[in-house]
PDB file of C-alpha atoms in Angstrom:
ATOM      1  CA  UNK A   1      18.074 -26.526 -14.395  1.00 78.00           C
ATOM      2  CA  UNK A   2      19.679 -26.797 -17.958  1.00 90.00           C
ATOM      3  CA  UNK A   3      20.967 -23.868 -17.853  1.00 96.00           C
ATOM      4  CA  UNK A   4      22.680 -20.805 -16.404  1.00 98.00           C
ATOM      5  CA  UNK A   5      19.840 -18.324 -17.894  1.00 97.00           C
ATOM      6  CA  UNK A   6      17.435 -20.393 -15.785  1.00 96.00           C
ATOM      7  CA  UNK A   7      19.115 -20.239 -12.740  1.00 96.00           C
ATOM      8  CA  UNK A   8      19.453 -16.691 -12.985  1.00 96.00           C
ATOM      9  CA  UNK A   9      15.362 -16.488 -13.874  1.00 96.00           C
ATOM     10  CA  UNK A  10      15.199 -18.041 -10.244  1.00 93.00           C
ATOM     11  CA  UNK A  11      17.634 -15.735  -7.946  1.00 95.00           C
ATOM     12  CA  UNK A  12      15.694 -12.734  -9.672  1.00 96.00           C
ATOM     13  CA  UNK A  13      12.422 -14.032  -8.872  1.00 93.00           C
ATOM     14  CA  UNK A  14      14.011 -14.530  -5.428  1.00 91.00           C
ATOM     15  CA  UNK A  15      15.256 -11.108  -5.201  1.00 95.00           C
ATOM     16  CA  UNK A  16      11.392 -10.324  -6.641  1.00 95.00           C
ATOM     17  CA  UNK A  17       9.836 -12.054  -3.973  1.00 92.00           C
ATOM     18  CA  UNK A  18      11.837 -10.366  -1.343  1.00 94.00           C
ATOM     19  CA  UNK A  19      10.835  -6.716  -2.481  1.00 97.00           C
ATOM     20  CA  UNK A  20      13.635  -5.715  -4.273  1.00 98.00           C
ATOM     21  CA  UNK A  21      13.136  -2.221  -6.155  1.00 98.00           C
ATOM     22  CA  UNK A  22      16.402  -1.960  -8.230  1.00 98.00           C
ATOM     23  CA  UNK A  23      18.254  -4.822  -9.342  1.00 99.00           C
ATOM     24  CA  UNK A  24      21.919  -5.636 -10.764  1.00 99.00           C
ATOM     25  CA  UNK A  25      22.905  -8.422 -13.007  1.00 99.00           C
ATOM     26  CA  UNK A  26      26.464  -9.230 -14.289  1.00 99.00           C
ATOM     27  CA  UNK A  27      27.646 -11.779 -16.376  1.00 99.00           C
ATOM     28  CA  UNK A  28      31.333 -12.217 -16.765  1.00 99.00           C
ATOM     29  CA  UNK A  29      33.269 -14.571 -19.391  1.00 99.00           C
ATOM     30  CA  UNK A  30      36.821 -14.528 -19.538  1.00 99.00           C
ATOM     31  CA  UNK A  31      38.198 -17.490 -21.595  1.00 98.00           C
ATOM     32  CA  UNK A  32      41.965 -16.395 -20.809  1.00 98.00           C
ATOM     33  CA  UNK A  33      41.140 -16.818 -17.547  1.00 98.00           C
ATOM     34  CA  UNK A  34      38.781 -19.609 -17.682  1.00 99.00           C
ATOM     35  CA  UNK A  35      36.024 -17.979 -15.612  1.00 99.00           C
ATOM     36  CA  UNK A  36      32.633 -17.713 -16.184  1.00 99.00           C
ATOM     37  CA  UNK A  37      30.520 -15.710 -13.414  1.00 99.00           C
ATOM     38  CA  UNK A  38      26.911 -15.012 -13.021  1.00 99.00           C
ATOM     39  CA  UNK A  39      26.338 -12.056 -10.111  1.00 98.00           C
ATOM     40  CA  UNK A  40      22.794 -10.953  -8.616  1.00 98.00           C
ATOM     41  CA  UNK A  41      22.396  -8.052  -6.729  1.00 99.00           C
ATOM     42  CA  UNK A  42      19.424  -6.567  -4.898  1.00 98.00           C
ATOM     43  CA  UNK A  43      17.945  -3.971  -2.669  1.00 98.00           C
ATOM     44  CA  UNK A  44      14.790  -6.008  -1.849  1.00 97.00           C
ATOM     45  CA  UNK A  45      14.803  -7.435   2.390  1.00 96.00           C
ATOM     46  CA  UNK A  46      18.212  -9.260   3.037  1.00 95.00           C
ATOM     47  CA  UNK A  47      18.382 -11.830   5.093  1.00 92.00           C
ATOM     48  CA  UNK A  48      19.480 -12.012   9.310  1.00 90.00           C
ATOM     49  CA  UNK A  49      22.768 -14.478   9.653  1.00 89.00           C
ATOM     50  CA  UNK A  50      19.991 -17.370  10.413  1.00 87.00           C
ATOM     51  CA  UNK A  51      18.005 -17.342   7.178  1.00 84.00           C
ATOM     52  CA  UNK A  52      21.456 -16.820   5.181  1.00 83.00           C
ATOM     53  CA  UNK A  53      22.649 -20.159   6.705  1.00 81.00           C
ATOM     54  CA  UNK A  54      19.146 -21.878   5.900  1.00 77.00           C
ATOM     55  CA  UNK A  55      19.297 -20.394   2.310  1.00 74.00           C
ATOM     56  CA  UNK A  56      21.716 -22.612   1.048  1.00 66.00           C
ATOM     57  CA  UNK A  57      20.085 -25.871   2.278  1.00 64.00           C
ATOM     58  CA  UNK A  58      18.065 -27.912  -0.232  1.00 63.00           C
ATOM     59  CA  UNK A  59      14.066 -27.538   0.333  1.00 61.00           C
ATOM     60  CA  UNK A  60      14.411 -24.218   2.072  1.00 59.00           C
ATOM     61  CA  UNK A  61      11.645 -21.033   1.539  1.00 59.00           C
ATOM     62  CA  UNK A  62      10.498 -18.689   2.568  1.00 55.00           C
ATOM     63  CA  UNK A  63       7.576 -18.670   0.169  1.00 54.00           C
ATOM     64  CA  UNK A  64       4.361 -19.814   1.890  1.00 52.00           C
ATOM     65  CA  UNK A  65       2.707 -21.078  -1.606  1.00 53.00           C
ATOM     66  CA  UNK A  66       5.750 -22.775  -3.120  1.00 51.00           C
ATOM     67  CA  UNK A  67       6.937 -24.731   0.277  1.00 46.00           C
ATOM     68  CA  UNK A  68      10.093 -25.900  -1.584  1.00 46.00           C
ATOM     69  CA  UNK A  69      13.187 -23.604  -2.515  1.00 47.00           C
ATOM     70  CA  UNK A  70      15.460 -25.239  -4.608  1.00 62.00           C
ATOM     71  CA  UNK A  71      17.046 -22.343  -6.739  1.00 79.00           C
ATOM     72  CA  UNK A  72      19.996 -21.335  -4.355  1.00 88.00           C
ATOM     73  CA  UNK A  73      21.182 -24.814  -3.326  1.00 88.00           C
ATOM     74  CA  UNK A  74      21.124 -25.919  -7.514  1.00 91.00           C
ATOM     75  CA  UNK A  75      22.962 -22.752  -8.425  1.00 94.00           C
ATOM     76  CA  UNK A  76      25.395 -23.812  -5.728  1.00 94.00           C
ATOM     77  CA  UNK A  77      25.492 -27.287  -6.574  1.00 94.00           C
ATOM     78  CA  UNK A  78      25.767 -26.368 -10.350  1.00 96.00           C
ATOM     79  CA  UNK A  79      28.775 -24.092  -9.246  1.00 97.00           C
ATOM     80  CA  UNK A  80      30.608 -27.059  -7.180  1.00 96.00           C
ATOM     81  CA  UNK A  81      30.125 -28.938 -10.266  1.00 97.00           C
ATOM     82  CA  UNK A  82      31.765 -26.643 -12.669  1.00 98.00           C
ATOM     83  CA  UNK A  83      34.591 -26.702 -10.542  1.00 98.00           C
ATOM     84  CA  UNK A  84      33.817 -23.725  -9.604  1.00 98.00           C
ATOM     85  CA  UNK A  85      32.577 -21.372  -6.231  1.00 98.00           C
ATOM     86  CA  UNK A  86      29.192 -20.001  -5.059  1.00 96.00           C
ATOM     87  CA  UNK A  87      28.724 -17.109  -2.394  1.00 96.00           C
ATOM     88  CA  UNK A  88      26.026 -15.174  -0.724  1.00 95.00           C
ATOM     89  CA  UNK A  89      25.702 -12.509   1.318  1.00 95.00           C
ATOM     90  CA  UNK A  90      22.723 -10.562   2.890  1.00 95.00           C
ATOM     91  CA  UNK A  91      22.144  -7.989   5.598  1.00 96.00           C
ATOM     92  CA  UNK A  92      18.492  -7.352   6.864  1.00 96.00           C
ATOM     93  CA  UNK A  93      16.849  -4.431   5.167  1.00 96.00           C
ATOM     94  CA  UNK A  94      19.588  -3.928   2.922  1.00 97.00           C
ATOM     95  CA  UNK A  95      19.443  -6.717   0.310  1.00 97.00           C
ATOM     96  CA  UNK A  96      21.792  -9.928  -1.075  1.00 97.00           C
ATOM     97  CA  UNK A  97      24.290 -10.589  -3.396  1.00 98.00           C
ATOM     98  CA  UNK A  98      25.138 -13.468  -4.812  1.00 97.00           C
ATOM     99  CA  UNK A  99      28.168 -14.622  -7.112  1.00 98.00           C
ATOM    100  CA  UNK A 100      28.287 -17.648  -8.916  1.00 98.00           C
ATOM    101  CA  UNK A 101      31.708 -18.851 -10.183  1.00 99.00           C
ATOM    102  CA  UNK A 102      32.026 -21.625 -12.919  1.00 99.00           C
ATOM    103  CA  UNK A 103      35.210 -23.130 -15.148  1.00 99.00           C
ATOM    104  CA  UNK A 104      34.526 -21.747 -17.844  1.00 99.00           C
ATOM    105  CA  UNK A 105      35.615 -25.187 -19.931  1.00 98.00           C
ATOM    106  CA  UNK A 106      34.676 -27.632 -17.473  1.00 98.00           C
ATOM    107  CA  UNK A 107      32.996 -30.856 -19.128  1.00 98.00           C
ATOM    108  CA  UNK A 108      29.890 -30.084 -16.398  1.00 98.00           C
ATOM    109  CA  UNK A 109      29.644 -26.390 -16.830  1.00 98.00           C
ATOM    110  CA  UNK A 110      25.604 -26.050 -18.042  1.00 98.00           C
ATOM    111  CA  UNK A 111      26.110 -23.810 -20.772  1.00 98.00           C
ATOM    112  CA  UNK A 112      24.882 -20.139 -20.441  1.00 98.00           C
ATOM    113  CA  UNK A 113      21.288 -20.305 -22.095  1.00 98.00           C
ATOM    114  CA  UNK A 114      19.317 -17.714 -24.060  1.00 98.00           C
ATOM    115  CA  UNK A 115      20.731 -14.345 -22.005  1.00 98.00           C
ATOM    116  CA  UNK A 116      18.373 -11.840 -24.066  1.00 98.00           C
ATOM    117  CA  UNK A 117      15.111 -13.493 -23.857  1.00 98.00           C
ATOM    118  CA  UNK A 118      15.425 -14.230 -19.818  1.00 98.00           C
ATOM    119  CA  UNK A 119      16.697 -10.884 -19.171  1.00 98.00           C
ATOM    120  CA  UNK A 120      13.814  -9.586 -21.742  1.00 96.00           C
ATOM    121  CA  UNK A 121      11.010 -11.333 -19.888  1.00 95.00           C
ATOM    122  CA  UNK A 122      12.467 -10.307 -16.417  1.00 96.00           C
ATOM    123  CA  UNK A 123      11.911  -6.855 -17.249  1.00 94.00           C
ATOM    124  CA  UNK A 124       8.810  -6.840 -19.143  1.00 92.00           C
ATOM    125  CA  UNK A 125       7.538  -8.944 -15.992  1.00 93.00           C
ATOM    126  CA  UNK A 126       8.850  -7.021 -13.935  1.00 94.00           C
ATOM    127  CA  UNK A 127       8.496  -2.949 -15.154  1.00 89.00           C
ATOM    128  CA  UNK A 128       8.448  -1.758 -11.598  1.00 93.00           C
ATOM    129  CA  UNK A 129      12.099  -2.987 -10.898  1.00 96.00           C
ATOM    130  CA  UNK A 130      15.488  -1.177 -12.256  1.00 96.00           C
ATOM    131  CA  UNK A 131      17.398  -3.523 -13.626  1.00 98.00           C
ATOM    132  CA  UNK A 132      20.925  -3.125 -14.849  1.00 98.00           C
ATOM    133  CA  UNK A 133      22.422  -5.892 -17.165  1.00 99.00           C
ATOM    134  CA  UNK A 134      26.015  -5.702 -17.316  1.00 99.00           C
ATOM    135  CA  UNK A 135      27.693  -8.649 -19.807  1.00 99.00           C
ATOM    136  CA  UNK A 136      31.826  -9.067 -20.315  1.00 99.00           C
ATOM    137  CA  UNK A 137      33.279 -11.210 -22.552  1.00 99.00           C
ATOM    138  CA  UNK A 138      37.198 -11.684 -22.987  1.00 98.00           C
ATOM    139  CA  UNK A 139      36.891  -7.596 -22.173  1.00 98.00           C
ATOM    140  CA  UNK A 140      34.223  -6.274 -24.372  1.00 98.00           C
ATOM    141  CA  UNK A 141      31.178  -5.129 -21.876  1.00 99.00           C
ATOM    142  CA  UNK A 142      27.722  -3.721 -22.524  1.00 98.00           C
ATOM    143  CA  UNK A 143      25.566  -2.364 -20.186  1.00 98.00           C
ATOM    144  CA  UNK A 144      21.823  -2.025 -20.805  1.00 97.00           C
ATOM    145  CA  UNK A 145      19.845   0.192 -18.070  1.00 97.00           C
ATOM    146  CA  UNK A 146      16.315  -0.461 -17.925  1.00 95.00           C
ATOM    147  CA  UNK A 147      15.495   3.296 -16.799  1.00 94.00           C
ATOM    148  CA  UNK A 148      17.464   4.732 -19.567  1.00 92.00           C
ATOM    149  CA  UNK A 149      15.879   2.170 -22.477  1.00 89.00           C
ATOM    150  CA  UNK A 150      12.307   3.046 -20.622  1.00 87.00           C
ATOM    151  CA  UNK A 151      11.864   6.233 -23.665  1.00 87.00           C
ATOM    152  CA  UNK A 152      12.730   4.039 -26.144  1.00 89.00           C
ATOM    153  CA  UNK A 153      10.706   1.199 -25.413  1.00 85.00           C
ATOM    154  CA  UNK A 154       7.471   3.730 -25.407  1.00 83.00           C
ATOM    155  CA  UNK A 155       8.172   4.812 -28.354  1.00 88.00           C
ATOM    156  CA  UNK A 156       8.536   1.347 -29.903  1.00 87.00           C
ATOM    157  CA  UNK A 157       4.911   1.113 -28.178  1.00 83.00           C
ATOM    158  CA  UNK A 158       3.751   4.031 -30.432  1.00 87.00           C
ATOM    159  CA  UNK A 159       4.771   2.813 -33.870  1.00 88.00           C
ATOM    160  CA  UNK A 160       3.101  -0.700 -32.391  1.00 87.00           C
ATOM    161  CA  UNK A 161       6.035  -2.793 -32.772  1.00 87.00           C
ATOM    162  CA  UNK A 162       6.286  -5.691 -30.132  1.00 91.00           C
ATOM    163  CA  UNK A 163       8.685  -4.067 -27.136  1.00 91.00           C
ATOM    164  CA  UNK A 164       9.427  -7.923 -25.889  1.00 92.00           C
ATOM    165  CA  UNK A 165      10.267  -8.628 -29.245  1.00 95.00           C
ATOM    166  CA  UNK A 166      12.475  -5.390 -29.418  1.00 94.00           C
ATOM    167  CA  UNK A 167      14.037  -5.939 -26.288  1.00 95.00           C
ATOM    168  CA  UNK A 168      15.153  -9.848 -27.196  1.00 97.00           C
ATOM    169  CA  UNK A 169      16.554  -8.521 -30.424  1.00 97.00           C
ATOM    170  CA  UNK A 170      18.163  -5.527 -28.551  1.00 96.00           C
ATOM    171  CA  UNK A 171      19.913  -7.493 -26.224  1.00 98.00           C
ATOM    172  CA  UNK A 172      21.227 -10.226 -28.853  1.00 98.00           C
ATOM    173  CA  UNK A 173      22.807  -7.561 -30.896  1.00 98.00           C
ATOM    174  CA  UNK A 174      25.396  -6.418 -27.842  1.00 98.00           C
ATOM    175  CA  UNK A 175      25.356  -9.707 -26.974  1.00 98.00           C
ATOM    176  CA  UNK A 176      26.590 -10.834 -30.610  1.00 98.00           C
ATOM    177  CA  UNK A 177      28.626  -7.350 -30.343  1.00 98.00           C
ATOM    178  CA  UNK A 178      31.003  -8.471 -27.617  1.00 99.00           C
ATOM    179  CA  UNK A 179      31.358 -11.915 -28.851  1.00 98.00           C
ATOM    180  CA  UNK A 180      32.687 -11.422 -32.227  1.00 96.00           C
ATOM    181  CA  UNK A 181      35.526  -8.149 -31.535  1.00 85.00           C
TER     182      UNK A 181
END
């Protein structure tokens, strides 16, 4: 992956895949500190203590069509990397969480990607998931619910505007927002 957006495109699907109903993303930039970490959380099946274990192995699934899982060990590996520090946990009917710590100024950090149009497509992809999109930088936050945009995005249905569209531009204006106070 070239990117942190993309590796976040794959947990999500993962957390998809695994029946996941409601959904948490934070992204968290703090050049003081020189952290930058990418957090998935889900309600969707967990994982027993075995499958956790196997999950961070290269080549591991548990998707039948795929046969080869490669998104948790390169989010790990792109972690270790960045000098940074990757951890998952997961309890069996409950759901997994996953935090991905990077430096935020190391020479092999991938740089974030395009935030508002992989977000965007997740939930327009996605419209029977609640997903909450929480981004910090230096301090400055947004968070954008997808339940309480829902309204809006009919209504930019009803004057026939392009809600993807909407959403990507949405997004890139808090997104612009907390990067230039």
């Amino acid at each position: 992956m070239i990117e942190i957006a993309l590796h976040l495109l794959d947990i999500v699907q993962n957390s998809i895949m695994a029946n996941a109903k409601n959904i948490k993303i934070s992204v968290y930039e703090n050049t003081s500190e020189n952290i930058l970490s990418l957090e998935v959380e889900d309600d969707g099946n967990g994982m027993d203590e075995e499958t956790l274990k196997r999950a961070k192995s290269p080549f591991y699934t548990t998707n039948d069509v795929k046969r080869i899982g490669l998104g948790i060990s390169l989010l790990k590996t792109a972690c270790e990397n960045a000098e940074g520090s990757f951890y998952i946990t997961s309890k069996k009917g409950e759901g997994t969480h996953i935090k991905a710590d990077f430096k935020y100024d190391s020479v092999n950090r991938q740089p974030l990607g395009d935030m508002a149009t992989t977000v965007s497509n997740l939930l327009m992809c996605n419209r029977n998931v609640g997903f909450i999109y929480k981004h910090t930088y230096n301090g400055n936050y947004f968070i954008f619910d997808s339940d309480e945009y829902s309204p809006i995005a009919t209504e930019v249905v009803k004057r026939g505007e392009n809600v993807l569209q909407w959403l990507i531009d949405t997004l890139n204006e808090k997104i612009n927002t907390i990067y230039s106070k």
